[in-house]
PDB file of N, CA and C in Angstrom:
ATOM      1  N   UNK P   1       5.672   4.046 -14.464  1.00 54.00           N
ATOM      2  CA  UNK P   1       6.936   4.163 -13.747  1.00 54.00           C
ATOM      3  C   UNK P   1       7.677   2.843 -13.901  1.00 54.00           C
ATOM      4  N   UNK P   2       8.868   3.164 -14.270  1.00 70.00           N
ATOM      5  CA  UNK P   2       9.863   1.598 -14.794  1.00 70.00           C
ATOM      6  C   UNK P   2      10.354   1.100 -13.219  1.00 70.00           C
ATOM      7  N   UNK P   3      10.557  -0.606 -13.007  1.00 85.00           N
ATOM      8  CA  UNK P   3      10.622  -1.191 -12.266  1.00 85.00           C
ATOM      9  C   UNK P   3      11.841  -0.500 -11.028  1.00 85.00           C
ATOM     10  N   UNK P   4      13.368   0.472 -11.447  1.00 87.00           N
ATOM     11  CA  UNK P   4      14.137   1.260 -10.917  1.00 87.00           C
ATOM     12  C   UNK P   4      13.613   2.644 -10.141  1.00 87.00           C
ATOM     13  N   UNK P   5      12.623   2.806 -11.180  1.00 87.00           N
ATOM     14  CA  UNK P   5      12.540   3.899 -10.362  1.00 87.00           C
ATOM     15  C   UNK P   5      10.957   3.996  -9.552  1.00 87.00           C
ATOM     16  N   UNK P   6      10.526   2.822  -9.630  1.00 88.00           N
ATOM     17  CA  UNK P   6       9.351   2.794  -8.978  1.00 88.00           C
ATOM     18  C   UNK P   6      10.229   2.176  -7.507  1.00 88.00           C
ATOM     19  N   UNK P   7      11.218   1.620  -7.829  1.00 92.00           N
ATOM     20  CA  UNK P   7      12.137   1.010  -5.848  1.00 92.00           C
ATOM     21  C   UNK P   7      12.400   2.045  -5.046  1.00 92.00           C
ATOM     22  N   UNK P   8      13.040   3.237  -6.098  1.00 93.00           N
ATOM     23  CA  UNK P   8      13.519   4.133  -5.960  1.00 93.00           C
ATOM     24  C   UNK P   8      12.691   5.423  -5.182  1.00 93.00           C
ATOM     25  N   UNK P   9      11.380   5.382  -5.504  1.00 93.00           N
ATOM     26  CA  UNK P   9      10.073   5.859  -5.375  1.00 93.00           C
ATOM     27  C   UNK P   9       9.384   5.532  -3.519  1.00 93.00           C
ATOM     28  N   UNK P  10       9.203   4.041  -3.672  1.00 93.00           N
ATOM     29  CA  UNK P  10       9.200   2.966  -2.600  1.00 93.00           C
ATOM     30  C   UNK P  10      10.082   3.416  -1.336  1.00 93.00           C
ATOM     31  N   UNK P  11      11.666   4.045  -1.974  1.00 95.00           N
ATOM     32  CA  UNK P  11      12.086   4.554  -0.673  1.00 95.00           C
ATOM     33  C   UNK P  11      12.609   6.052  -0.720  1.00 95.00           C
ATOM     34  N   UNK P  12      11.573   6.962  -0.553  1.00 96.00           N
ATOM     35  CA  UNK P  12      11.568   8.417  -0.888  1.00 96.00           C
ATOM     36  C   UNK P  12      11.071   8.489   0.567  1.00 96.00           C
ATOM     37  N   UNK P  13      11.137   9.808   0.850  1.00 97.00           N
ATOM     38  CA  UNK P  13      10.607  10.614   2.011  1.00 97.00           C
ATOM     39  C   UNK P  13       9.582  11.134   1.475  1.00 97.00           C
ATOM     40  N   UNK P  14       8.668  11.447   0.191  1.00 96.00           N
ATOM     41  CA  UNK P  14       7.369  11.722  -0.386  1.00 96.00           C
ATOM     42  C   UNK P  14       6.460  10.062  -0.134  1.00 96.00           C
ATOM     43  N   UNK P  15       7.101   8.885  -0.644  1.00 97.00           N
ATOM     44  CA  UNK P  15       6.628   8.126  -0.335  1.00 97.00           C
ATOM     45  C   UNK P  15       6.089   7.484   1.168  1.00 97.00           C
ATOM     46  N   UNK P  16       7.074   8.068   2.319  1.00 97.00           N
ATOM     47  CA  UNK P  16       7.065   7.663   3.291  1.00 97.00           C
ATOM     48  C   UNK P  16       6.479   8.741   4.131  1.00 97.00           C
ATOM     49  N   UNK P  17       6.034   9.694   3.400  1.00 97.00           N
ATOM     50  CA  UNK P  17       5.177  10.683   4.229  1.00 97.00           C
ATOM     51  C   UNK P  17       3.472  10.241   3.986  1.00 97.00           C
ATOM     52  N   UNK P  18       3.562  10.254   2.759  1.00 97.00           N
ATOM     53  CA  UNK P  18       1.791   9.550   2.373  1.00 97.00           C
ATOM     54  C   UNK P  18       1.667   7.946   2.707  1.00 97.00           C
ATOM     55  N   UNK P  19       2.687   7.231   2.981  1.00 97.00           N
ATOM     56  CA  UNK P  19       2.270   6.127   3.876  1.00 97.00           C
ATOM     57  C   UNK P  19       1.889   6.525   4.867  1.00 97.00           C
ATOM     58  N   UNK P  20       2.807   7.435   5.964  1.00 97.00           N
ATOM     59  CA  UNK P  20       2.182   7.987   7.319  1.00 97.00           C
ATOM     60  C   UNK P  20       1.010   8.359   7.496  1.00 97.00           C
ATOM     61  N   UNK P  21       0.321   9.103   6.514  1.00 98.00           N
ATOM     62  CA  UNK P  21      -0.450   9.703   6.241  1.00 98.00           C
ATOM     63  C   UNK P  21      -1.380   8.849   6.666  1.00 98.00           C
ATOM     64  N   UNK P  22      -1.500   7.593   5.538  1.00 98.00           N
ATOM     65  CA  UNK P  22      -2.897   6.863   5.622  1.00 98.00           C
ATOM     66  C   UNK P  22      -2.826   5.953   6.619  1.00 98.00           C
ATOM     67  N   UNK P  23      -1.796   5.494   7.020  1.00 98.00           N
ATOM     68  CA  UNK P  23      -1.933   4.525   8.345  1.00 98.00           C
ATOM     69  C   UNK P  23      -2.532   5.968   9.511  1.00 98.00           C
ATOM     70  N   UNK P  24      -1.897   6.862   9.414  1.00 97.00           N
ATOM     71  CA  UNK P  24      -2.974   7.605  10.495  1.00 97.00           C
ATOM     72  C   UNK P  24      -4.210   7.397  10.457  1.00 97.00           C
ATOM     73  N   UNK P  25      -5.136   8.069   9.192  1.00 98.00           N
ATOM     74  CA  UNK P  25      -5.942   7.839   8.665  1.00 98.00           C
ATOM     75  C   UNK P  25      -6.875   6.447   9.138  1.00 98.00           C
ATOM     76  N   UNK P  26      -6.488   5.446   8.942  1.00 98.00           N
ATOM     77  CA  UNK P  26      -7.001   3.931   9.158  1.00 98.00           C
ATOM     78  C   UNK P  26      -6.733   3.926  10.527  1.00 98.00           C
ATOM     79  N   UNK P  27      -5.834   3.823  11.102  1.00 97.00           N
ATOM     80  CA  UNK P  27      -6.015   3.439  12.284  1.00 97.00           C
ATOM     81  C   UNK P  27      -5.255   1.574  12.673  1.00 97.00           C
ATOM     82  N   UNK P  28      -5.643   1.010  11.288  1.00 97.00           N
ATOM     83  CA  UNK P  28      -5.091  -0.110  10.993  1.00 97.00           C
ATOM     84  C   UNK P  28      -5.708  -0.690  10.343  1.00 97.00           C
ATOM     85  N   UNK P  29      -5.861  -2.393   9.960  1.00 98.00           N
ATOM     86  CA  UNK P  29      -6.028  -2.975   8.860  1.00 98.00           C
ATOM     87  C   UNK P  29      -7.755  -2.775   8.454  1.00 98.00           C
ATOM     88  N   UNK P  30      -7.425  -2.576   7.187  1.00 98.00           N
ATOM     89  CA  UNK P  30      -8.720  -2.061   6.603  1.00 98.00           C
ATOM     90  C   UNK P  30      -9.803  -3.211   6.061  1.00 98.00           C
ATOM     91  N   UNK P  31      -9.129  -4.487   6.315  1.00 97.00           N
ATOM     92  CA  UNK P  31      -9.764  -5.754   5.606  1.00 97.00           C
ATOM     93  C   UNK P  31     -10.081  -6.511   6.761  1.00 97.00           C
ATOM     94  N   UNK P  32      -9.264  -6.759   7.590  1.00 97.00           N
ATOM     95  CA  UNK P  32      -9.248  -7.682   9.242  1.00 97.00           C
ATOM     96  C   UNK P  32      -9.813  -6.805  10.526  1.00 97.00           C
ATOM     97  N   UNK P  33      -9.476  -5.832  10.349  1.00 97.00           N
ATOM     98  CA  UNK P  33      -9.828  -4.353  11.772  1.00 97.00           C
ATOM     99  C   UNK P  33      -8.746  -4.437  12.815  1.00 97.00           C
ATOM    100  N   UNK P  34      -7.698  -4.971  12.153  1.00 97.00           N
ATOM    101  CA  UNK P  34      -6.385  -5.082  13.401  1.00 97.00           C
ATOM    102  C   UNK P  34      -5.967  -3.825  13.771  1.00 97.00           C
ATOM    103  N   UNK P  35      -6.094  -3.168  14.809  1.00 97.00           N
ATOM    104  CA  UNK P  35      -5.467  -1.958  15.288  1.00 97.00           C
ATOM    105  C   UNK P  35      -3.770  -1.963  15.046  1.00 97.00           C
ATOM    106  N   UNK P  36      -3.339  -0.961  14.543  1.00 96.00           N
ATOM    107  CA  UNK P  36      -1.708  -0.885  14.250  1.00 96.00           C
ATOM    108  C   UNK P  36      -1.350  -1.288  15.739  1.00 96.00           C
ATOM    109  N   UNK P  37      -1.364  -1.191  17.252  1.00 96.00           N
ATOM    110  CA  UNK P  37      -0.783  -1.363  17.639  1.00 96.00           C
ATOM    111  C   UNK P  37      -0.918  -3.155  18.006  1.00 96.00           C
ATOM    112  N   UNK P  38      -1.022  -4.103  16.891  1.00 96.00           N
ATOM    113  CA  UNK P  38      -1.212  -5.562  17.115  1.00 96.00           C
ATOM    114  C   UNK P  38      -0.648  -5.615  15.831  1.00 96.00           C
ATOM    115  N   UNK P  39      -0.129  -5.018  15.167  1.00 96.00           N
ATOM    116  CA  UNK P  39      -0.116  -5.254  13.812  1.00 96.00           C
ATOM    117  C   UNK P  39       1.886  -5.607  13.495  1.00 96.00           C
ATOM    118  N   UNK P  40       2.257  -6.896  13.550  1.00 95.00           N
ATOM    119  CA  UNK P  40       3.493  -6.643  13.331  1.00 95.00           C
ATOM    120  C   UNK P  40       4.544  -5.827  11.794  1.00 95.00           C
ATOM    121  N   UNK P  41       3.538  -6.023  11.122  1.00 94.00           N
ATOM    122  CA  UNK P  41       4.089  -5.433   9.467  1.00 94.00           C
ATOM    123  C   UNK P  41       2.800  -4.615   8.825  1.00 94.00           C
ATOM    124  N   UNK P  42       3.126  -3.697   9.459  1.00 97.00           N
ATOM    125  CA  UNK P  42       2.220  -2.446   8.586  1.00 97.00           C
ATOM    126  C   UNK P  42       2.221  -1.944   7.376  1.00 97.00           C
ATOM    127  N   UNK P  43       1.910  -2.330   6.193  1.00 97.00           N
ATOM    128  CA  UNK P  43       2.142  -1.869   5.245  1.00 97.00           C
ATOM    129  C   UNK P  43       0.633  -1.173   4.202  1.00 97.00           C
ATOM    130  N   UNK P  44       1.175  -0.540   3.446  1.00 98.00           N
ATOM    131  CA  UNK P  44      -0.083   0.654   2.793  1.00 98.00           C
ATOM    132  C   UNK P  44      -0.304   0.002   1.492  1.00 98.00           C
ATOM    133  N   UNK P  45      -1.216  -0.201   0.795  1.00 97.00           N
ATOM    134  CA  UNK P  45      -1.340  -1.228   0.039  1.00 97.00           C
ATOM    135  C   UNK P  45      -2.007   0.373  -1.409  1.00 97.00           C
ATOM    136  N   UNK P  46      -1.753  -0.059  -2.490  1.00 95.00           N
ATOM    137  CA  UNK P  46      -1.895   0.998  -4.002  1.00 95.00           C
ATOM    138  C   UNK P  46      -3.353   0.489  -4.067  1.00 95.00           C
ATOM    139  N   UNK P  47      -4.497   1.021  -4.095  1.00 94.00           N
ATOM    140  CA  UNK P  47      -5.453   0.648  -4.812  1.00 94.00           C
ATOM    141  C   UNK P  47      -5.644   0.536  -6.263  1.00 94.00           C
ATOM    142  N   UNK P  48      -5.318   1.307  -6.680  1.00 91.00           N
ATOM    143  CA  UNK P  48      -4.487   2.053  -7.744  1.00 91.00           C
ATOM    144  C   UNK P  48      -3.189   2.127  -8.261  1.00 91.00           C
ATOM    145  N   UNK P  49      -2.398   1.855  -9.157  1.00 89.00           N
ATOM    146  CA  UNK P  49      -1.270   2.168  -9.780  1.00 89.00           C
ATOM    147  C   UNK P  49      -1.165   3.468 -10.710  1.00 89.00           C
ATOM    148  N   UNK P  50      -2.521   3.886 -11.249  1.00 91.00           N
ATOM    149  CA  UNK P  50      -2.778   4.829 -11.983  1.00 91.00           C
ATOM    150  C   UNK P  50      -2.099   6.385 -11.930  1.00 91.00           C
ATOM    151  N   UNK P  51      -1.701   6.524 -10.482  1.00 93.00           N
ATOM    152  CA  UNK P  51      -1.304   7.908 -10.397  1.00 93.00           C
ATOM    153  C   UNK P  51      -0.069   7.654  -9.402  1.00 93.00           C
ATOM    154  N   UNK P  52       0.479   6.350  -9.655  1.00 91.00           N
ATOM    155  CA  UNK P  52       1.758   6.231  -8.898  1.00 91.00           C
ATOM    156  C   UNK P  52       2.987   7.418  -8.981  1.00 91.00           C
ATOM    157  N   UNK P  53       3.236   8.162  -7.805  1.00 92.00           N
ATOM    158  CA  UNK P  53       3.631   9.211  -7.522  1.00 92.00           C
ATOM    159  C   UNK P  53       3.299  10.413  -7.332  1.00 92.00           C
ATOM    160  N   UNK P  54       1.718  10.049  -7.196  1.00 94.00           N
ATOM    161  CA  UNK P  54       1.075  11.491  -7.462  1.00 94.00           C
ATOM    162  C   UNK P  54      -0.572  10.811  -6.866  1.00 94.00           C
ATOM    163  N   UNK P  55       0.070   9.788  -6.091  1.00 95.00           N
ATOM    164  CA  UNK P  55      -1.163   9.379  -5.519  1.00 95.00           C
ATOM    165  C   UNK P  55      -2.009  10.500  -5.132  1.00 95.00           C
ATOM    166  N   UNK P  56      -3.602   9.942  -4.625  1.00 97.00           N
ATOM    167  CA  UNK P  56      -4.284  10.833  -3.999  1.00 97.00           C
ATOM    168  C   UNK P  56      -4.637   9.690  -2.161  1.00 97.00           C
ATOM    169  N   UNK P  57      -4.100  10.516  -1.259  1.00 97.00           N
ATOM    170  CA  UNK P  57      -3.839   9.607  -0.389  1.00 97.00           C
ATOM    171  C   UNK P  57      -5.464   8.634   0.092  1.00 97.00           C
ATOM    172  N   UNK P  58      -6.050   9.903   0.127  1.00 97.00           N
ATOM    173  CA  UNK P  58      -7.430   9.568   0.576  1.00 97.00           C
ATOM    174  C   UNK P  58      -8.247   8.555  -0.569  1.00 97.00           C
ATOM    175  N   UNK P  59      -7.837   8.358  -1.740  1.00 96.00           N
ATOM    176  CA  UNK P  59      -8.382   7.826  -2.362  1.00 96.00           C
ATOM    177  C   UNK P  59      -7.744   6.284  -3.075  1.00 96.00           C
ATOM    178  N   UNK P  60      -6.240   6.407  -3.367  1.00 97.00           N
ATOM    179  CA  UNK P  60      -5.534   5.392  -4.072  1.00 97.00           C
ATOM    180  C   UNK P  60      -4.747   4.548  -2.990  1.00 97.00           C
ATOM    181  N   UNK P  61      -4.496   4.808  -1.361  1.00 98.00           N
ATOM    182  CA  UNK P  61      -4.069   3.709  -0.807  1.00 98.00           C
ATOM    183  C   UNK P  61      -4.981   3.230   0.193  1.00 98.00           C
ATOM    184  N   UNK P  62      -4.887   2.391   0.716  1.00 98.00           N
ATOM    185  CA  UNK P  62      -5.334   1.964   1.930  1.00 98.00           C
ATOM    186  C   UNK P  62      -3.730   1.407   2.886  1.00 98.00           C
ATOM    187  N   UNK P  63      -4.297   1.091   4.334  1.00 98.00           N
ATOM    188  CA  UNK P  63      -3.685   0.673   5.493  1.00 98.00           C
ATOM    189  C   UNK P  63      -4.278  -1.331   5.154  1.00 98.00           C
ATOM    190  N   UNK P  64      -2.604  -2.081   5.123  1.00 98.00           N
ATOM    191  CA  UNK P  64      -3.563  -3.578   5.509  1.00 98.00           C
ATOM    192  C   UNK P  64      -2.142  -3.828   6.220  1.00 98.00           C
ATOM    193  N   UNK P  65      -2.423  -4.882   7.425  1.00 97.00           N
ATOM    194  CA  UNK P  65      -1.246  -5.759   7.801  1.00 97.00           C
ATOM    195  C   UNK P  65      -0.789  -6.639   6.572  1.00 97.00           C
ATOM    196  N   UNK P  66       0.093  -7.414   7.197  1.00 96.00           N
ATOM    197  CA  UNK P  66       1.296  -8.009   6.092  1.00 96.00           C
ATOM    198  C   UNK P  66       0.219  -9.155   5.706  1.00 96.00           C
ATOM    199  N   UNK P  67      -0.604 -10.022   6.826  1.00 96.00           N
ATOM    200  CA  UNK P  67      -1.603 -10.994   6.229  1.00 96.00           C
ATOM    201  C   UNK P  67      -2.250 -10.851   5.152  1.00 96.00           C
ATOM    202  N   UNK P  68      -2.898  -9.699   5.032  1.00 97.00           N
ATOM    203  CA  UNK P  68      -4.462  -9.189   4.487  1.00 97.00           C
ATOM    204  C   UNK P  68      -3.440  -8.806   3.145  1.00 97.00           C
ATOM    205  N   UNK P  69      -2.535  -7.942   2.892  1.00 96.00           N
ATOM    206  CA  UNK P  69      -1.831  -7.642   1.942  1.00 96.00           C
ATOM    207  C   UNK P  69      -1.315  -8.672   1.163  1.00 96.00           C
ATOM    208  N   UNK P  70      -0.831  -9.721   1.517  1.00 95.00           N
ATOM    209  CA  UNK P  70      -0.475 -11.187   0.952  1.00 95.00           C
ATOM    210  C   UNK P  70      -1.575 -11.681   0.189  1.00 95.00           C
ATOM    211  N   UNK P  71      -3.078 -11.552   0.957  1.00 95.00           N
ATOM    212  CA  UNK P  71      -4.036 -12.091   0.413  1.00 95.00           C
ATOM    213  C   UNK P  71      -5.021 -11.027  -0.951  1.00 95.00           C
ATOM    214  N   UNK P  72      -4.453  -9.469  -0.249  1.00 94.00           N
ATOM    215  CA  UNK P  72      -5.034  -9.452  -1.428  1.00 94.00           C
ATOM    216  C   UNK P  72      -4.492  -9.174  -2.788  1.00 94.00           C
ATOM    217  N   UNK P  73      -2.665  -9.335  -2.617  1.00 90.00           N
ATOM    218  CA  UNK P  73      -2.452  -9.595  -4.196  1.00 90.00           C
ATOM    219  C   UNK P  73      -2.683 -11.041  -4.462  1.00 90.00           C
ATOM    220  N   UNK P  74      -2.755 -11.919  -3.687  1.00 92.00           N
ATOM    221  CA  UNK P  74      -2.987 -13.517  -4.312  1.00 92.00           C
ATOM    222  C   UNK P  74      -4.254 -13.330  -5.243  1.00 92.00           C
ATOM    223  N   UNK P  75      -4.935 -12.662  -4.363  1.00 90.00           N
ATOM    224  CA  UNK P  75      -6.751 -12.680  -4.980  1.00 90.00           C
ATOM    225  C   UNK P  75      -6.448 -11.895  -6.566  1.00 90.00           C
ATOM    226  N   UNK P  76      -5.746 -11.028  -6.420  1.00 84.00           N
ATOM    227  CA  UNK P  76      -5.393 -10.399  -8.380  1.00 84.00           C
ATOM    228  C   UNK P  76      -4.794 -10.801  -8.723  1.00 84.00           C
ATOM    229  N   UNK P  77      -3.782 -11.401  -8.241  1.00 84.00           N
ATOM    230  CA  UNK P  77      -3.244 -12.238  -9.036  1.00 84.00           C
ATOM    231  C   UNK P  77      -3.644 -13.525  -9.713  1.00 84.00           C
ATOM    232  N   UNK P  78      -4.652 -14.129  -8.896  1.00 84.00           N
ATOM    233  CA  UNK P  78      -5.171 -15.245  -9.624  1.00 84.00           C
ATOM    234  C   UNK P  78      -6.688 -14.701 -10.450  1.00 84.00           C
ATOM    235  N   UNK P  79      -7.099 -13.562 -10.213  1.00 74.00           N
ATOM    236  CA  UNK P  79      -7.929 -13.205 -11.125  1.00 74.00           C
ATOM    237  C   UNK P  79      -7.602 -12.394 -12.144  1.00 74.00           C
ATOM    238  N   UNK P  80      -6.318 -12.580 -12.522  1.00 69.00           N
ATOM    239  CA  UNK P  80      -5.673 -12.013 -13.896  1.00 69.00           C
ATOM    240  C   UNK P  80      -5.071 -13.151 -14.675  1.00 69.00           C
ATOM    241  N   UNK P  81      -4.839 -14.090 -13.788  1.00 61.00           N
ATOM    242  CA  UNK P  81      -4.204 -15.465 -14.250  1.00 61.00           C
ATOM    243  C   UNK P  81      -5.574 -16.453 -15.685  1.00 61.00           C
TER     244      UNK P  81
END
């Protein structure tokens, strides 16, 4: 998916239903154990890019706060570096 239409993707109502999805799912952060309701920036993190748009919810995202998500693209990112 090209960089337009993966933004484009990012703000869909398909996208924003399988986010809902897995933050139900979790409960909250999947790396720290922060319950969503402590969590100021909830965001659903791709395990996977592989089936971007056609995720499988249960399998290609997870639930992390904005901390844990920061840290874990630093961590691929410097282990691709």
């Amino acid at each position: 998916m090209q960089t337009q239409q993966y933004k484009d993707y990012m703000r869909s109502e398909e996208w924003e239903a399988k986010k809902q999805e897995r933050i139900a799912i979790d409960g909250g952060c999947v790396m720290c154990g922060r319950p969503i309701s402590r969590i100021r920036s909830v965001q659903v993190h791709h395990i996977t890019y592989a089936r971007l748009g056609n995720e499988n919810v249960l399998t290609d995202l997870c639930t992390l706060c904005g901390s844990c998500h920061k840290k874990i693209h630093a961590y691929y990112n410097r282990k691709r570096a």
